[in-house]
Short mmCIF file of C-alpha atoms and ligand atoms in Angstrom, two decimals:
data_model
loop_
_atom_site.label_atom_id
_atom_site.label_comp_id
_atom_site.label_asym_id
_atom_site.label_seq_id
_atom_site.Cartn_x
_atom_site.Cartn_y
_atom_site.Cartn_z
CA UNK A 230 26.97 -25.01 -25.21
CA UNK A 231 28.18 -21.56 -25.20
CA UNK A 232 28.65 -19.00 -22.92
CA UNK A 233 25.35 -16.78 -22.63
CA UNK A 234 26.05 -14.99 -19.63
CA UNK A 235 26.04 -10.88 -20.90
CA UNK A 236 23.29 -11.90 -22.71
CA UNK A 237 21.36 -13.87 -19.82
CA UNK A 238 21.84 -11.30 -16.96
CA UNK A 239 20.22 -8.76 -18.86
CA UNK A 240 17.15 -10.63 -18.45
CA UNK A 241 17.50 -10.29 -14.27
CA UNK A 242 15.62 -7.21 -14.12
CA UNK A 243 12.66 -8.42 -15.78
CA UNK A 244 12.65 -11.95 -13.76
CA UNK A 245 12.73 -10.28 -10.76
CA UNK A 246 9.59 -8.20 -11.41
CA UNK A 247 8.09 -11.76 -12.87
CA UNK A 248 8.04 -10.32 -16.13
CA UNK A 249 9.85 -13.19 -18.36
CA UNK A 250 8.04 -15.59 -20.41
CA UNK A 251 8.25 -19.27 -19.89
CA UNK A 252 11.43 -19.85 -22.06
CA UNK A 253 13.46 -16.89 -21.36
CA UNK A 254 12.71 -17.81 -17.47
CA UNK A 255 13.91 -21.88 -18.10
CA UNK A 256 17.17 -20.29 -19.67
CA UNK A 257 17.59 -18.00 -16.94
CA UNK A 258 17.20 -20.05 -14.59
CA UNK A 259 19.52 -22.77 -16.00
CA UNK A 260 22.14 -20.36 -15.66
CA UNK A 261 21.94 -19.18 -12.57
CA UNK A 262 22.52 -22.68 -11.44
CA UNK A 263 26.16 -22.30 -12.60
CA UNK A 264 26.70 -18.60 -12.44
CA UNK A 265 27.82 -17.14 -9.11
CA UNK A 266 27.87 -13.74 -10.68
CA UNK A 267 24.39 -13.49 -12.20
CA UNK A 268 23.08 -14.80 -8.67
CA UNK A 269 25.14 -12.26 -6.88
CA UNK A 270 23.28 -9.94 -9.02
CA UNK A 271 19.88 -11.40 -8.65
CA UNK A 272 20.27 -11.05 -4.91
CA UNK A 273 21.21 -7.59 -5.29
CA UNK A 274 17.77 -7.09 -6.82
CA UNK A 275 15.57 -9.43 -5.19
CA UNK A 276 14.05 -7.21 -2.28
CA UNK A 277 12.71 -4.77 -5.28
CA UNK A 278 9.33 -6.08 -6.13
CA UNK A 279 8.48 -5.69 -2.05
CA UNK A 280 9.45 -2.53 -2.09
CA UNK A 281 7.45 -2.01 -5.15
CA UNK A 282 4.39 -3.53 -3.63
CA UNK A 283 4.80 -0.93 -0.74
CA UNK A 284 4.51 2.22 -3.08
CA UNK A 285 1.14 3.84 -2.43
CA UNK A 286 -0.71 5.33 -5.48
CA UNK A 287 1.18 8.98 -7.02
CA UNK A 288 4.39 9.22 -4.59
CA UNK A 289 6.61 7.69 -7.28
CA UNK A 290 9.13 9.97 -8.16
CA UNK A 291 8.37 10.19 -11.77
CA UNK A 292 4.56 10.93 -11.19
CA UNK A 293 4.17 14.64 -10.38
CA UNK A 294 0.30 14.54 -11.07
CA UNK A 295 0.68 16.67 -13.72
CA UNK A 296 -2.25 16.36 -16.39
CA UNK A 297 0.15 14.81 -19.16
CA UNK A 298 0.20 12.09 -17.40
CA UNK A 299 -1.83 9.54 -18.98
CA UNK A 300 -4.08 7.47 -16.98
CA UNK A 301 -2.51 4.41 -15.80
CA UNK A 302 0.92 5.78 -16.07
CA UNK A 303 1.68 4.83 -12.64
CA UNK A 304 3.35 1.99 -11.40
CA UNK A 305 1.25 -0.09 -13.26
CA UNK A 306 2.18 1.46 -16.48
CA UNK A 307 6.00 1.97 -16.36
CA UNK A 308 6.79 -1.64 -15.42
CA UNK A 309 5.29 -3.19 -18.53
CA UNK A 310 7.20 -0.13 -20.62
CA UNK A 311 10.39 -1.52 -18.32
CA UNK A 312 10.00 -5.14 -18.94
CA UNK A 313 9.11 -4.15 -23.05
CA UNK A 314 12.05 -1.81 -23.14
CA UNK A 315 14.63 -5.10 -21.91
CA UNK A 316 13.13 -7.14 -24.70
CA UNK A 317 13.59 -4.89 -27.31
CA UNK A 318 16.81 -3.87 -26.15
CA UNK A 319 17.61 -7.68 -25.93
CA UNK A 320 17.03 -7.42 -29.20
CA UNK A 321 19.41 -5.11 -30.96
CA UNK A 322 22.26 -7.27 -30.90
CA UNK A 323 24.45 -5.00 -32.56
CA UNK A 324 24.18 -2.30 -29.73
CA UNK A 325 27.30 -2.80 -27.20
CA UNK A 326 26.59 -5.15 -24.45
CA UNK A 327 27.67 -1.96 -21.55
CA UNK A 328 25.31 -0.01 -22.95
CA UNK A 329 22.87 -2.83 -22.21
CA UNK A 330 23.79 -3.74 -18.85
CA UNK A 331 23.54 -0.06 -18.39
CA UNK A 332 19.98 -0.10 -19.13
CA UNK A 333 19.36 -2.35 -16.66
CA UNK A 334 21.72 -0.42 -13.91
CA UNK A 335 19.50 2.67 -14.45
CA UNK A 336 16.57 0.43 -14.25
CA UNK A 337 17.45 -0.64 -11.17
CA UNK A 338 18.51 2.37 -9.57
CA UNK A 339 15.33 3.82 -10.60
CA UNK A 340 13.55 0.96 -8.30
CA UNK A 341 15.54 1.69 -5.94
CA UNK A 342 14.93 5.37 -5.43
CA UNK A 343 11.06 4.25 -5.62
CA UNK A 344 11.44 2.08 -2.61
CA UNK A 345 13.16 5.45 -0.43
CA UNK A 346 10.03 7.26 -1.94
CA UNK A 347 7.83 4.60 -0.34
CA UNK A 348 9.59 4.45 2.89
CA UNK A 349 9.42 8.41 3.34
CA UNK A 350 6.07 8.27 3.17
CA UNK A 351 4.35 9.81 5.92
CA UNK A 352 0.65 7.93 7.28
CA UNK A 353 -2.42 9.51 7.30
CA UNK A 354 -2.85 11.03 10.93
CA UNK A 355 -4.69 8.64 13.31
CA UNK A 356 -5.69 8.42 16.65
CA UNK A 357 -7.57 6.64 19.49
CA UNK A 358 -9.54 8.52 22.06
CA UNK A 359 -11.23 6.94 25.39
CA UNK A 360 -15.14 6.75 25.84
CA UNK A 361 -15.97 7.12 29.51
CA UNK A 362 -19.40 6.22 31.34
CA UNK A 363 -21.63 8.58 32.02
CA UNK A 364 -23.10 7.28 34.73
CA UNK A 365 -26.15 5.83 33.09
CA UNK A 366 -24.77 2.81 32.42
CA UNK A 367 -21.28 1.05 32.99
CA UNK A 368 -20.45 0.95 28.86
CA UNK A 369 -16.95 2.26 28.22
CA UNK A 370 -14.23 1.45 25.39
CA UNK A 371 -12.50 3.35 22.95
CA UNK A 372 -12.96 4.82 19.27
CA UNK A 373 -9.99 4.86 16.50
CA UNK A 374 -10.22 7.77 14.18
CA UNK A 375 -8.66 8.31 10.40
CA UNK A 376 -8.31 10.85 8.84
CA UNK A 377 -9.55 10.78 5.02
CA UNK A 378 -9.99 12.77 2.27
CA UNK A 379 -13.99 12.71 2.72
CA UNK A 380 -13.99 13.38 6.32
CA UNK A 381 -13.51 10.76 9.34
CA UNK A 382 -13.22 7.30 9.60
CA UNK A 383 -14.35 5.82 13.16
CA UNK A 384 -14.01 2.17 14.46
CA UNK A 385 -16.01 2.47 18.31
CA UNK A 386 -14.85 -0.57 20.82
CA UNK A 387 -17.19 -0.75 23.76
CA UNK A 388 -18.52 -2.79 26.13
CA UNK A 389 -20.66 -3.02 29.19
CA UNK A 390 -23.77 -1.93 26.98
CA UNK A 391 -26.76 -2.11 28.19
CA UNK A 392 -29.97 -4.39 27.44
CA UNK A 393 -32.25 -2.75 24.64
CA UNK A 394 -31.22 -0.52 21.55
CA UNK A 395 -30.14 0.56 19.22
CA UNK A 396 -27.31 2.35 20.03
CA UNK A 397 -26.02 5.15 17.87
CA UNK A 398 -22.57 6.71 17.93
CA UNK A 399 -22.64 10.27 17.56
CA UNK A 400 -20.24 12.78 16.22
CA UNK A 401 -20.51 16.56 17.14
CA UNK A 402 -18.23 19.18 15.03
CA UNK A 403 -16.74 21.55 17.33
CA UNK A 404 -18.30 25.26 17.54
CA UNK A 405 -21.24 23.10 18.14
CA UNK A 406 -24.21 21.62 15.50
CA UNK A 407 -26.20 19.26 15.06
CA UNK A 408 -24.52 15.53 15.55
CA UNK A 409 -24.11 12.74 13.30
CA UNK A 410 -24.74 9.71 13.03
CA UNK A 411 -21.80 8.02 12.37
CA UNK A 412 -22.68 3.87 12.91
CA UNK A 413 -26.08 2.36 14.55
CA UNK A 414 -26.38 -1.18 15.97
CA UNK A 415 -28.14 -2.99 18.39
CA UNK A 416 -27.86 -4.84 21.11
CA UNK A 417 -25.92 -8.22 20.83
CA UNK A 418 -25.81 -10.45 23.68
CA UNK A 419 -22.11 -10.10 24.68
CA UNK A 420 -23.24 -6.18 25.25
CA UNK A 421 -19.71 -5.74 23.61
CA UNK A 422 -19.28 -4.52 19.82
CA UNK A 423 -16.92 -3.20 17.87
CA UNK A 424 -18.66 -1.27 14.61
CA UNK A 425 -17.04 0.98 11.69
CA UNK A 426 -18.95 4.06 11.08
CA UNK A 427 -18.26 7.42 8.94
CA UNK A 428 -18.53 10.57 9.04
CA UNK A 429 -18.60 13.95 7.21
CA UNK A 430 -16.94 16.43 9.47
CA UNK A 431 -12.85 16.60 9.37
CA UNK A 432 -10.52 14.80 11.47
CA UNK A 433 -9.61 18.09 13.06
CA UNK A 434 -12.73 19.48 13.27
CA UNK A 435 -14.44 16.54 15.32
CA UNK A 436 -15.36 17.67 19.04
CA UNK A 437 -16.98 15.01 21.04
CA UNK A 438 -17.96 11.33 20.40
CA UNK A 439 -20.83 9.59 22.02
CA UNK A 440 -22.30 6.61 22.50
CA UNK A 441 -25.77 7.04 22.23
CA UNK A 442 -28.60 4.12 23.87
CA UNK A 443 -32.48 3.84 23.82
CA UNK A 444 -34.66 7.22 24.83
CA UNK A 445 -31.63 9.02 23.82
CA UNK A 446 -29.53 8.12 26.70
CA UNK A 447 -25.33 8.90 26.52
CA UNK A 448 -24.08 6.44 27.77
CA UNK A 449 -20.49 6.78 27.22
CA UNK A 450 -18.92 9.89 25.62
CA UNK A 451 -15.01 11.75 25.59
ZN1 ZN B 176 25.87 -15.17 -15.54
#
């Protein structure tokens, strides 16, 4: 059997990203059962598609949302263009075998600097802010809020709710206006919930939260 190493480890890009067909993969794999360099390599590599999996939608470097970028030109585009681009490169046998394993080096490297993009990334601001009784009724807890692009999400924690319902949690902008209605539910037996809710005004622009009981009752607010 020969030797097929240079032209086996140009295939460890692609089998890292799982992007090798069934016989190329058998082959591959064949050799790196005898080939301490090829698995040296592959271990080099290896940690890429996590990284990869980490990369939230338009912070790769290559995408500067500008409109000539075709939809699906993300991610999900260039590794298929990737994967093609070692086949057919596979296939010009007459092309020098650095210039190959070059293509690969830049294709890694290129991975690479998408997993420093990914870990640079900053998260969307968050916080959690305490619900205190009122003194109408003992229910207390706590309510996480995200900030999104549509306004705020909310998850309220409380307990120690009363008997009766519904119960309404209540979002007031600050400057004042009217409050909304960001999640209803009603009473559960435990007197404990925790409920999602939504609303329209801005993470920075949200004043107080309240939990809001039967007869219109606030029974727990920051
Ligand atoms: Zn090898």
């Amino acid at each position: 059997m020969t030797d097929r190493h240079e032209e086996l480890r140009l295939l460890l890009g692609a089998y890292v990203l799982g992007g090798l067909g069934t016989g190329d993969r058998r082959d591959l794999e064949d050799h790196l059962s005898r080939c301490e360099t090829c698995r040296e390599e592959l271990s080099r590599s290896a940690p890429l598609p996590g990284l990869l999996r980490r990369l939230p939608a338009g912070s790769a470097p290559w995408d500067d949302g500008a409109p000539s970028t075709p939809p699906g030109e993300g991610l999900e585009g260039l590794l298929p263009r990737l994967l093609d681009g070692v086949g057919q490169d596979r296939r010009r046998r007459r092309r020098s075998s650095m210039v190959r394993t070059g293509v690969i080096a830049a294709t890694v490297a290129a991975l690479a600097a998408v997993g420093t993009a990914a870990v640079r990334e900053t998260p969307a601001p968050a916080s959690i802010v305490s619900l205190s009784a009122t003194g109408l009724s003992e229910a207390d807890g706590d309510v996480s809020l995200v900030d999104m692009p549509w306004g705020t999400a909310l998850t309220v924690r409380v307990s120690g709710l009363p008997d009766g319902g519904p119960f309404v949690l209540e979002v007031t902008r600050s400057g004042g206006g009217v409050p909304e209605q960001a999640a209803t539910w009603s009473a559960t037996p435990a007197r404990a919930i925790e409920v999602r809710g939504a609303s329209s005004i801005p993470y920075t622009e949200i004043d107080t939260i309240s939990v809001v009981g039967p007869e219109g009752r606030v029974l727990t607010s920051r």
